[in-house]
PDB file of C-alpha atoms in Angstrom:
ATOM      1  CA  ASP R 288      15.760   7.334   2.533  1.00  0.00           C
ATOM      2  CA  HIS R 289      12.971   8.330   4.940  1.00  0.00           C
ATOM      3  CA  ILE R 290      11.403   4.912   5.443  1.00  0.00           C
ATOM      4  CA  PRO R 291      12.825   4.486   8.966  1.00  0.00           C
ATOM      5  CA  GLU R 292      10.927   7.647   9.965  1.00  0.00           C
ATOM      6  CA  MET R 293       7.590   6.396   8.611  1.00  0.00           C
ATOM      7  CA  THR R 294       4.722   4.977  10.628  1.00  0.00           C
ATOM      8  CA  PRO R 295       4.200   1.184  10.803  1.00  0.00           C
ATOM      9  CA  VAL R 296       1.399   1.453   8.231  1.00  0.00           C
ATOM     10  CA  VAL R 297       1.806   3.745   5.224  1.00  0.00           C
ATOM     11  CA  VAL R 298      -1.276   4.736   3.205  1.00  0.00           C
ATOM     12  CA  LEU R 299      -0.724   5.752  -0.403  1.00  0.00           C
ATOM     13  CA  ARG R 300      -3.797   7.576  -1.652  1.00  0.00           C
ATOM     14  CA  LEU R 301      -4.058   7.195  -5.428  1.00  0.00           C
ATOM     15  CA  ARG R 302      -7.158   9.257  -6.147  1.00  0.00           C
ATOM     16  CA  THR R 303      -5.286  11.797  -8.295  1.00  0.00           C
ATOM     17  CA  MET R 304      -3.291   9.167 -10.223  1.00  0.00           C
ATOM     18  CA  ARG R 305      -5.171   9.218 -13.522  1.00  0.00           C
ATOM     19  CA  GLU R 306      -2.818   6.902 -15.413  1.00  0.00           C
ATOM     20  CA  ILE R 307       0.104   4.608 -14.711  1.00  0.00           C
ATOM     21  CA  ASP R 308       2.521   2.939 -17.108  1.00  0.00           C
ATOM     22  CA  ALA R 309       4.911   0.018 -16.705  1.00  0.00           C
ATOM     23  CA  THR R 310       7.604   2.250 -15.157  1.00  0.00           C
ATOM     24  CA  GLY R 311       5.185   3.652 -12.595  1.00  0.00           C
ATOM     25  CA  LEU R 312       3.874   0.193 -11.835  1.00  0.00           C
ATOM     26  CA  ARG R 313       7.415  -1.052 -11.237  1.00  0.00           C
ATOM     27  CA  ALA R 314       8.123   1.831  -8.845  1.00  0.00           C
ATOM     28  CA  THR R 315       4.863   1.097  -7.046  1.00  0.00           C
ATOM     29  CA  GLN R 316       5.999  -2.519  -6.678  1.00  0.00           C
ATOM     30  CA  ASP R 317       9.450  -1.620  -5.333  1.00  0.00           C
ATOM     31  CA  PHE R 318       8.150   0.708  -2.624  1.00  0.00           C
ATOM     32  CA  PRO R 319       6.189  -1.937  -0.670  1.00  0.00           C
ATOM     33  CA  ASP R 320       9.225  -4.234  -0.741  1.00  0.00           C
ATOM     34  CA  LYS R 321      11.336  -1.533   0.876  1.00  0.00           C
ATOM     35  CA  LEU R 322       8.621  -0.865   3.448  1.00  0.00           C
ATOM     36  CA  LYS R 323       8.234  -4.572   4.215  1.00  0.00           C
ATOM     37  CA  ASP R 324      11.999  -4.925   4.693  1.00  0.00           C
ATOM     38  CA  ALA R 325      11.727  -2.110   7.255  1.00  0.00           C
ATOM     39  CA  GLY R 326       8.823  -3.796   9.088  1.00  0.00           C
ATOM     40  CA  ARG R 327       6.123  -1.567   7.622  1.00  0.00           C
ATOM     41  CA  THR R 328       2.976  -2.232   5.596  1.00  0.00           C
ATOM     42  CA  LEU R 329       1.750  -0.341   2.518  1.00  0.00           C
ATOM     43  CA  LEU R 330      -1.937   0.227   1.885  1.00  0.00           C
ATOM     44  CA  LEU R 331      -3.128   1.575  -1.463  1.00  0.00           C
ATOM     45  CA  CYS R 332      -6.490   3.280  -1.694  1.00  0.00           C
ATOM     46  CA  GLY R 333      -8.737   5.150  -4.087  1.00  0.00           C
ATOM     47  CA  ALA R 334      -7.139   4.199  -7.406  1.00  0.00           C
ATOM     48  CA  PRO R 335      -9.099   5.488 -10.430  1.00  0.00           C
ATOM     49  CA  PRO R 336     -10.111   2.947 -13.114  1.00  0.00           C
ATOM     50  CA  GLN R 337      -6.995   3.000 -15.361  1.00  0.00           C
ATOM     51  CA  PRO R 338      -4.398   2.466 -12.624  1.00  0.00           C
ATOM     52  CA  ALA R 339      -6.684  -0.002 -10.821  1.00  0.00           C
ATOM     53  CA  ASN R 340      -7.162  -2.042 -14.000  1.00  0.00           C
ATOM     54  CA  LEU R 341      -3.436  -2.099 -14.811  1.00  0.00           C
ATOM     55  CA  MET R 342      -2.583  -3.126 -11.248  1.00  0.00           C
ATOM     56  CA  ALA R 343      -5.196  -5.895 -11.472  1.00  0.00           C
ATOM     57  CA  GLN R 344      -3.792  -7.123 -14.800  1.00  0.00           C
ATOM     58  CA  ALA R 345      -0.307  -7.181 -13.278  1.00  0.00           C
ATOM     59  CA  GLU R 346      -1.715  -9.156 -10.326  1.00  0.00           C
ATOM     60  CA  PHE R 347      -0.459  -6.454  -7.995  1.00  0.00           C
ATOM     61  CA  HIS R 348      -2.656  -7.864  -5.233  1.00  0.00           C
ATOM     62  CA  ARG R 349      -0.272 -10.825  -5.071  1.00  0.00           C
ATOM     63  CA  HIS R 350       2.558  -8.414  -4.362  1.00  0.00           C
ATOM     64  CA  ILE R 351       1.106  -6.444  -1.449  1.00  0.00           C
ATOM     65  CA  GLY R 352      -1.931  -8.542  -0.534  1.00  0.00           C
ATOM     66  CA  ALA R 353      -5.483  -8.153  -1.751  1.00  0.00           C
ATOM     67  CA  ARG R 354      -6.565  -6.898   1.690  1.00  0.00           C
ATOM     68  CA  ASN R 355      -4.117  -3.988   1.324  1.00  0.00           C
ATOM     69  CA  ILE R 356      -5.730  -2.541  -1.812  1.00  0.00           C
ATOM     70  CA  LEU R 357      -8.741  -0.558  -0.719  1.00  0.00           C
ATOM     71  CA  PRO R 358     -11.480   1.486  -2.401  1.00  0.00           C
ATOM     72  CA  ASN R 359     -11.183   4.643  -0.309  1.00  0.00           C
ATOM     73  CA  VAL R 360      -9.323   6.345   2.509  1.00  0.00           C
ATOM     74  CA  GLN R 361     -11.817   5.317   5.197  1.00  0.00           C
ATOM     75  CA  ALA R 362     -11.376   1.659   4.274  1.00  0.00           C
ATOM     76  CA  ALA R 363      -7.596   2.201   4.426  1.00  0.00           C
ATOM     77  CA  ILE R 364      -7.859   3.761   7.889  1.00  0.00           C
ATOM     78  CA  ASP R 365      -9.956   0.816   9.065  1.00  0.00           C
ATOM     79  CA  ARG R 366      -7.443  -1.656   7.611  1.00  0.00           C
ATOM     80  CA  ALA R 367      -4.521   0.249   9.171  1.00  0.00           C
ATOM     81  CA  GLN R 368      -6.194   0.030  12.573  1.00  0.00           C
ATOM     82  CA  GLU R 369      -6.720  -3.708  12.065  1.00  0.00           C
ATOM     83  CA  ILE R 370      -3.011  -4.140  11.290  1.00  0.00           C
ATOM     84  CA  ILE R 371      -1.911  -2.035  14.257  1.00  0.00           C
ATOM     85  CA  ASP R 372      -4.251  -3.919  16.611  1.00  0.00           C
ATOM     86  CA  SER R 373      -2.980  -7.288  15.389  1.00  0.00           C
ATOM     87  CA  PRO R 374      -1.035  -9.230  18.045  1.00  0.00           C
ATOM     88  CA  SER R 375       1.774  -9.743  15.507  1.00  0.00           C
ATOM     89  CA  SER R 376       2.055  -6.027  14.688  1.00  0.00           C
ATOM     90  CA  PRO R 377       5.656  -4.723  14.989  1.00  0.00           C
ATOM     91  CA  SER R 378       4.280  -1.532  16.561  1.00  0.00           C
ATOM     92  CA  ARG R 379       2.669  -3.568  19.374  1.00  0.00           C
ATOM     93  CA  ALA R 380       5.866  -5.552  19.960  1.00  0.00           C
ATOM     94  CA  ALA R 381       7.848  -2.322  20.331  1.00  0.00           C
ATOM     95  CA  GLY R 382       5.333  -0.835  22.774  1.00  0.00           C
TER      96      GLY R 382
END
């Protein structure tokens, strides 16, 4: 419900997500679709081994883009800046 209020790039920090199951993975797949439909990009960062392995097995990188799954928050901030600075960024078109 609050997606229209979100920034053009949303960072989901997963460092405290110790485990994920199929239901959680499905929810994590639905969220980027909703963001994309609203002209926003989701970045995931800092996933511990179990969630990272399950997302890799499910080929989650094909869903949100391999460049949008990052090892830590600093890498996510750098990627967010790259997206915002892109000539095709919706935030640049609005400005």
